Each structure stands twice: as C-alpha cells, then as structure tokens.
Amino acid sequence: MTRALIPLSLAFAALAGSAQAQTAPAYVAPGASLHRYQADQHRYEMDRLRARADQRETVVRQLQLETRLNRLEIEAARQPEPLQPAPYRVLRSPEEERALRESATERRRASAAGVGEIDAWLDRTAD
C-alpha cells in the first residue's frame, strides 16, 4: 500500500510545481533589469488598453452621429400635418353676448372675493 502512495504523491507534487504562475520572463538578457522589463511590460499593456479605449470612444461617437442622422432622415420623411383652418367664431345674438359677458364678470368678482379673504387672512396681525 505504501508503494502505491509514493508514485501518487510524486505525481501530485509534479502537478503542483507546474501549476505555479510564471512571474518572471523565461530569459532576461545579461545586464538587463527584471524590474525594467516588468515596467516596460506594464507600459505596453497600458498603451494597448488606452488604444482600445480610444477605439471604443471613436465607435461610440460614430454611432451617435449615425443615430442622429437617421433620426433627422426619419423626421424629414414624415408627411407634414395638414393645416387646419382656424375655427370660425360662433355668431351669437346680442342678448347671448351680454349674458356671457355678465356671467364672466360675476365669475371674476367671485374669484377676487375668495382671494381677498385669503389675503386678509394672510395679512392678519399676530396677537
């Protein structure tokens, strides 16, 4: 039983050793700094990400412009609404006109009286 466990444990150890993340380059030239190499890698990646962001921004602007143009084309293709002639004023007899004027005057007086009561209440003195 112990003989079967030894090859199995060696296989697990080999798998664990190969699963480690690679943090350093496989080869660094003599005289080159590992930190400088990593800094260059980071700078290249940042430049790549900035370029992708600029490309996306350009695509967004282009799509916004196309959307605006499509909307303007659709609005221009609409049929204009037909002009409606102004409705004619209803002709009334002089008695009807006088009754309407008097009722409008009465409504204005009633609303002014209600507002006057509110103004009097608001302007009351604090005792």
mmCIF file with all atom_site columns, C-alpha atoms in Angstrom:
data_model
loop_
_atom_site.group_PDB
_atom_site.id
_atom_site.type_symbol
_atom_site.label_atom_id
_atom_site.label_alt_id
_atom_site.label_comp_id
_atom_site.label_asym_id
_atom_site.label_entity_id
_atom_site.label_seq_id
_atom_site.pdbx_PDB_ins_code
_atom_site.Cartn_x
_atom_site.Cartn_y
_atom_site.Cartn_z
_atom_site.occupancy
_atom_site.B_iso_or_equiv
_atom_site.pdbx_formal_charge
_atom_site.auth_seq_id
_atom_site.auth_comp_id
_atom_site.auth_asym_id
_atom_site.auth_atom_id
_atom_site.pdbx_PDB_model_num
ATOM 1   C CA . MET A 1 1   ? 0.000   0.000  0.000   1.00 0.00 ? 1   MET A CA 1
ATOM 2   C CA . THR A 1 2   ? 2.807   2.409  0.822   1.00 0.00 ? 2   THR A CA 1
ATOM 3   C CA . ARG A 1 3   ? 4.415   1.560  -2.519  1.00 0.00 ? 3   ARG A CA 1
ATOM 4   C CA . ALA A 1 4   ? 1.278   2.778  -4.320  1.00 0.00 ? 4   ALA A CA 1
ATOM 5   C CA . LEU A 1 5   ? 1.212   6.029  -2.346  1.00 0.00 ? 5   LEU A CA 1
ATOM 6   C CA . ILE A 1 6   ? 4.766   7.070  -3.252  1.00 0.00 ? 6   ILE A CA 1
ATOM 7   C CA . PRO A 1 7   ? 4.197   7.394  -7.051  1.00 0.00 ? 7   PRO A CA 1
ATOM 8   C CA . LEU A 1 8   ? 0.864   9.048  -6.410  1.00 0.00 ? 8   LEU A CA 1
ATOM 9   C CA . SER A 1 9   ? 2.382   11.655 -4.089  1.00 0.00 ? 9   SER A CA 1
ATOM 10  C CA . LEU A 1 10  ? 5.179   12.281 -6.613  1.00 0.00 ? 10  LEU A CA 1
ATOM 11  C CA . ALA A 1 11  ? 2.576   12.852 -9.343  1.00 0.00 ? 11  ALA A CA 1
ATOM 12  C CA . PHE A 1 12  ? 0.723   15.369 -7.164  1.00 0.00 ? 12  PHE A CA 1
ATOM 13  C CA . ALA A 1 13  ? 3.971   17.165 -6.370  1.00 0.00 ? 13  ALA A CA 1
ATOM 14  C CA . ALA A 1 14  ? 4.802   17.398 -10.068 1.00 0.00 ? 14  ALA A CA 1
ATOM 15  C CA . LEU A 1 15  ? 1.366   18.807 -10.871 1.00 0.00 ? 15  LEU A CA 1
ATOM 16  C CA . ALA A 1 16  ? 1.586   21.341 -8.059  1.00 0.00 ? 16  ALA A CA 1
ATOM 17  C CA . GLY A 1 17  ? 5.002   22.512 -9.243  1.00 0.00 ? 17  GLY A CA 1
ATOM 18  C CA . SER A 1 18  ? 3.819   23.056 -12.819 1.00 0.00 ? 18  SER A CA 1
ATOM 19  C CA . ALA A 1 19  ? 0.692   24.955 -11.744 1.00 0.00 ? 19  ALA A CA 1
ATOM 20  C CA . GLN A 1 20  ? 2.631   27.912 -10.307 1.00 0.00 ? 20  GLN A CA 1
ATOM 21  C CA . ALA A 1 21  ? 2.158   31.236 -12.073 1.00 0.00 ? 21  ALA A CA 1
ATOM 22  C CA . GLN A 1 22  ? 5.030   32.475 -14.147 1.00 0.00 ? 22  GLN A CA 1
ATOM 23  C CA . THR A 1 23  ? 6.106   35.787 -12.643 1.00 0.00 ? 23  THR A CA 1
ATOM 24  C CA . ALA A 1 24  ? 9.418   36.379 -14.366 1.00 0.00 ? 24  ALA A CA 1
ATOM 25  C CA . PRO A 1 25  ? 10.382  36.078 -18.018 1.00 0.00 ? 25  PRO A CA 1
ATOM 26  C CA . ALA A 1 26  ? 11.988  32.840 -19.098 1.00 0.00 ? 26  ALA A CA 1
ATOM 27  C CA . TYR A 1 27  ? 15.121  34.677 -20.162 1.00 0.00 ? 27  TYR A CA 1
ATOM 28  C CA . VAL A 1 28  ? 16.441  38.095 -19.227 1.00 0.00 ? 28  VAL A CA 1
ATOM 29  C CA . ALA A 1 29  ? 19.486  39.305 -21.116 1.00 0.00 ? 29  ALA A CA 1
ATOM 30  C CA . PRO A 1 30  ? 22.639  39.755 -19.056 1.00 0.00 ? 30  PRO A CA 1
ATOM 31  C CA . GLY A 1 31  ? 22.836  43.289 -17.725 1.00 0.00 ? 31  GLY A CA 1
ATOM 32  C CA . ALA A 1 32  ? 19.079  43.828 -18.114 1.00 0.00 ? 32  ALA A CA 1
ATOM 33  C CA . SER A 1 33  ? 16.982  44.624 -15.081 1.00 0.00 ? 33  SER A CA 1
ATOM 34  C CA . LEU A 1 34  ? 13.997  42.440 -14.257 1.00 0.00 ? 34  LEU A CA 1
ATOM 35  C CA . HIS A 1 35  ? 12.197  45.467 -12.825 1.00 0.00 ? 35  HIS A CA 1
ATOM 36  C CA . ARG A 1 36  ? 12.779  47.477 -16.011 1.00 0.00 ? 36  ARG A CA 1
ATOM 37  C CA . TYR A 1 37  ? 11.435  44.556 -18.039 1.00 0.00 ? 37  TYR A CA 1
ATOM 38  C CA . GLN A 1 38  ? 8.279   44.420 -15.896 1.00 0.00 ? 38  GLN A CA 1
ATOM 39  C CA . ALA A 1 39  ? 7.856   48.206 -16.108 1.00 0.00 ? 39  ALA A CA 1
ATOM 40  C CA . ASP A 1 40  ? 8.105   48.006 -19.901 1.00 0.00 ? 40  ASP A CA 1
ATOM 41  C CA . GLN A 1 41  ? 5.517   45.232 -19.963 1.00 0.00 ? 41  GLN A CA 1
ATOM 42  C CA . HIS A 1 42  ? 3.156   47.324 -17.844 1.00 0.00 ? 42  HIS A CA 1
ATOM 43  C CA . ARG A 1 43  ? 3.676   50.389 -20.047 1.00 0.00 ? 43  ARG A CA 1
ATOM 44  C CA . TYR A 1 44  ? 2.997   48.373 -23.209 1.00 0.00 ? 44  TYR A CA 1
ATOM 45  C CA . GLU A 1 45  ? -0.183  46.952 -21.665 1.00 0.00 ? 45  GLU A CA 1
ATOM 46  C CA . MET A 1 46  ? -1.368  50.409 -20.577 1.00 0.00 ? 46  MET A CA 1
ATOM 47  C CA . ASP A 1 47  ? -0.725  51.765 -24.079 1.00 0.00 ? 47  ASP A CA 1
ATOM 48  C CA . ARG A 1 48  ? -2.684  48.857 -25.559 1.00 0.00 ? 48  ARG A CA 1
ATOM 49  C CA . LEU A 1 49  ? -5.605  49.448 -23.188 1.00 0.00 ? 49  LEU A CA 1
ATOM 50  C CA . ARG A 1 50  ? -5.609  53.195 -23.934 1.00 0.00 ? 50  ARG A CA 1
ATOM 51  C CA . ALA A 1 51  ? -5.663  52.479 -27.667 1.00 0.00 ? 51  ALA A CA 1
ATOM 52  C CA . ARG A 1 52  ? -8.641  50.125 -27.220 1.00 0.00 ? 52  ARG A CA 1
ATOM 53  C CA . ALA A 1 53  ? -10.470 52.741 -25.138 1.00 0.00 ? 53  ALA A CA 1
ATOM 54  C CA . ASP A 1 54  ? -9.837  55.357 -27.834 1.00 0.00 ? 54  ASP A CA 1
ATOM 55  C CA . GLN A 1 55  ? -11.156 52.978 -30.493 1.00 0.00 ? 55  GLN A CA 1
ATOM 56  C CA . ARG A 1 56  ? -14.296 52.318 -28.455 1.00 0.00 ? 56  ARG A CA 1
ATOM 57  C CA . GLU A 1 57  ? -14.826 56.041 -27.922 1.00 0.00 ? 57  GLU A CA 1
ATOM 58  C CA . THR A 1 58  ? -14.486 56.639 -31.649 1.00 0.00 ? 58  THR A CA 1
ATOM 59  C CA . VAL A 1 59  ? -17.043 53.919 -32.398 1.00 0.00 ? 59  VAL A CA 1
ATOM 60  C CA . VAL A 1 60  ? -19.449 55.412 -29.846 1.00 0.00 ? 60  VAL A CA 1
ATOM 61  C CA . ARG A 1 61  ? -19.150 58.861 -31.431 1.00 0.00 ? 61  ARG A CA 1
ATOM 62  C CA . GLN A 1 62  ? -19.704 57.393 -34.880 1.00 0.00 ? 62  GLN A CA 1
ATOM 63  C CA . LEU A 1 63  ? -22.798 55.505 -33.718 1.00 0.00 ? 63  LEU A CA 1
ATOM 64  C CA . GLN A 1 64  ? -24.188 58.636 -32.053 1.00 0.00 ? 64  GLN A CA 1
ATOM 65  C CA . LEU A 1 65  ? -23.681 60.592 -35.268 1.00 0.00 ? 65  LEU A CA 1
ATOM 66  C CA . GLU A 1 66  ? -25.332 57.871 -37.356 1.00 0.00 ? 66  GLU A CA 1
ATOM 67  C CA . THR A 1 67  ? -28.248 57.744 -34.930 1.00 0.00 ? 67  THR A CA 1
ATOM 68  C CA . ARG A 1 68  ? -28.716 61.497 -35.124 1.00 0.00 ? 68  ARG A CA 1
ATOM 69  C CA . LEU A 1 69  ? -28.603 61.402 -38.944 1.00 0.00 ? 69  LEU A CA 1
ATOM 70  C CA . ASN A 1 70  ? -31.100 58.519 -39.090 1.00 0.00 ? 70  ASN A CA 1
ATOM 71  C CA . ARG A 1 71  ? -33.454 60.379 -36.785 1.00 0.00 ? 71  ARG A CA 1
ATOM 72  C CA . LEU A 1 72  ? -33.235 63.524 -38.904 1.00 0.00 ? 72  LEU A CA 1
ATOM 73  C CA . GLU A 1 73  ? -33.906 61.485 -42.060 1.00 0.00 ? 73  GLU A CA 1
ATOM 74  C CA . ILE A 1 74  ? -36.958 59.857 -40.484 1.00 0.00 ? 74  ILE A CA 1
ATOM 75  C CA . GLU A 1 75  ? -38.303 63.211 -39.304 1.00 0.00 ? 75  GLU A CA 1
ATOM 76  C CA . ALA A 1 76  ? -37.699 64.726 -42.754 1.00 0.00 ? 76  ALA A CA 1
ATOM 77  C CA . ALA A 1 77  ? -39.528 61.825 -44.438 1.00 0.00 ? 77  ALA A CA 1
ATOM 78  C CA . ARG A 1 78  ? -42.671 62.340 -42.363 1.00 0.00 ? 78  ARG A CA 1
ATOM 79  C CA . GLN A 1 79  ? -45.683 63.746 -44.103 1.00 0.00 ? 79  GLN A CA 1
ATOM 80  C CA . PRO A 1 80  ? -46.404 67.243 -42.832 1.00 0.00 ? 80  PRO A CA 1
ATOM 81  C CA . GLU A 1 81  ? -49.605 67.557 -40.910 1.00 0.00 ? 81  GLU A CA 1
ATOM 82  C CA . PRO A 1 82  ? -52.321 69.260 -42.902 1.00 0.00 ? 82  PRO A CA 1
ATOM 83  C CA . LEU A 1 83  ? -53.008 72.818 -41.897 1.00 0.00 ? 83  LEU A CA 1
ATOM 84  C CA . GLN A 1 84  ? -56.245 73.153 -40.012 1.00 0.00 ? 84  GLN A CA 1
ATOM 85  C CA . PRO A 1 85  ? -58.088 76.355 -40.729 1.00 0.00 ? 85  PRO A CA 1
ATOM 86  C CA . ALA A 1 86  ? -58.817 78.473 -37.694 1.00 0.00 ? 86  ALA A CA 1
ATOM 87  C CA . PRO A 1 87  ? -62.294 77.736 -36.390 1.00 0.00 ? 87  PRO A CA 1
ATOM 88  C CA . TYR A 1 88  ? -64.804 80.423 -37.074 1.00 0.00 ? 88  TYR A CA 1
ATOM 89  C CA . ARG A 1 89  ? -66.120 82.337 -34.125 1.00 0.00 ? 89  ARG A CA 1
ATOM 90  C CA . VAL A 1 90  ? -69.605 81.341 -33.213 1.00 0.00 ? 90  VAL A CA 1
ATOM 91  C CA . LEU A 1 91  ? -72.057 84.091 -34.006 1.00 0.00 ? 91  LEU A CA 1
ATOM 92  C CA . ARG A 1 92  ? -74.393 84.862 -31.154 1.00 0.00 ? 92  ARG A CA 1
ATOM 93  C CA . SER A 1 93  ? -77.214 87.233 -30.695 1.00 0.00 ? 93  SER A CA 1
ATOM 94  C CA . PRO A 1 94  ? -76.537 90.453 -28.754 1.00 0.00 ? 94  PRO A CA 1
ATOM 95  C CA . GLU A 1 95  ? -78.545 89.131 -25.816 1.00 0.00 ? 95  GLU A CA 1
ATOM 96  C CA . GLU A 1 96  ? -76.407 85.959 -25.611 1.00 0.00 ? 96  GLU A CA 1
ATOM 97  C CA . GLU A 1 97  ? -73.205 88.022 -25.820 1.00 0.00 ? 97  GLU A CA 1
ATOM 98  C CA . ARG A 1 98  ? -74.386 90.300 -22.991 1.00 0.00 ? 98  ARG A CA 1
ATOM 99  C CA . ALA A 1 99  ? -75.327 87.287 -20.825 1.00 0.00 ? 99  ALA A CA 1
ATOM 100 C CA . LEU A 1 100 ? -71.904 85.713 -21.407 1.00 0.00 ? 100 LEU A CA 1
ATOM 101 C CA . ARG A 1 101 ? -70.114 88.988 -20.517 1.00 0.00 ? 101 ARG A CA 1
ATOM 102 C CA . GLU A 1 102 ? -72.169 89.355 -17.329 1.00 0.00 ? 102 GLU A CA 1
ATOM 103 C CA . SER A 1 103 ? -71.524 85.768 -16.245 1.00 0.00 ? 103 SER A CA 1
ATOM 104 C CA . ALA A 1 104 ? -67.774 86.240 -16.872 1.00 0.00 ? 104 ALA A CA 1
ATOM 105 C CA . THR A 1 105 ? -67.837 89.420 -14.796 1.00 0.00 ? 105 THR A CA 1
ATOM 106 C CA . GLU A 1 106 ? -69.627 87.586 -11.981 1.00 0.00 ? 106 GLU A CA 1
ATOM 107 C CA . ARG A 1 107 ? -67.047 84.774 -12.052 1.00 0.00 ? 107 ARG A CA 1
ATOM 108 C CA . ARG A 1 108 ? -64.189 87.290 -11.830 1.00 0.00 ? 108 ARG A CA 1
ATOM 109 C CA . ARG A 1 109 ? -65.843 89.019 -8.846  1.00 0.00 ? 109 ARG A CA 1
ATOM 110 C CA . ALA A 1 110 ? -66.381 85.707 -7.046  1.00 0.00 ? 110 ALA A CA 1
ATOM 111 C CA . SER A 1 111 ? -62.784 84.625 -7.530  1.00 0.00 ? 111 SER A CA 1
ATOM 112 C CA . ALA A 1 112 ? -61.496 88.069 -6.456  1.00 0.00 ? 112 ALA A CA 1
ATOM 113 C CA . ALA A 1 113 ? -63.630 87.882 -3.325  1.00 0.00 ? 113 ALA A CA 1
ATOM 114 C CA . GLY A 1 114 ? -62.206 84.470 -2.438  1.00 0.00 ? 114 GLY A CA 1
ATOM 115 C CA . VAL A 1 115 ? -58.656 85.690 -2.978  1.00 0.00 ? 115 VAL A CA 1
ATOM 116 C CA . GLY A 1 116 ? -59.409 88.794 -0.911  1.00 0.00 ? 116 GLY A CA 1
ATOM 117 C CA . GLU A 1 117 ? -60.430 86.609 2.029   1.00 0.00 ? 117 GLU A CA 1
ATOM 118 C CA . ILE A 1 118 ? -57.202 84.647 1.748   1.00 0.00 ? 118 ILE A CA 1
ATOM 119 C CA . ASP A 1 119 ? -55.140 87.844 1.504   1.00 0.00 ? 119 ASP A CA 1
ATOM 120 C CA . ALA A 1 120 ? -56.908 89.270 4.564   1.00 0.00 ? 120 ALA A CA 1
ATOM 121 C CA . TRP A 1 121 ? -56.214 86.089 6.498   1.00 0.00 ? 121 TRP A CA 1
ATOM 122 C CA . LEU A 1 122 ? -52.537 86.145 5.470   1.00 0.00 ? 122 LEU A CA 1
ATOM 123 C CA . ASP A 1 123 ? -52.157 89.824 6.330   1.00 0.00 ? 123 ASP A CA 1
ATOM 124 C CA . ARG A 1 124 ? -53.667 89.443 9.823   1.00 0.00 ? 124 ARG A CA 1
ATOM 125 C CA . THR A 1 125 ? -51.627 90.681 12.754  1.00 0.00 ? 125 THR A CA 1
ATOM 126 C CA . ALA A 1 126 ? -50.031 88.206 15.076  1.00 0.00 ? 126 ALA A CA 1
ATOM 127 C CA . ASP A 1 127 ? -51.591 88.686 18.517  1.00 0.00 ? 127 ASP A CA 1
#
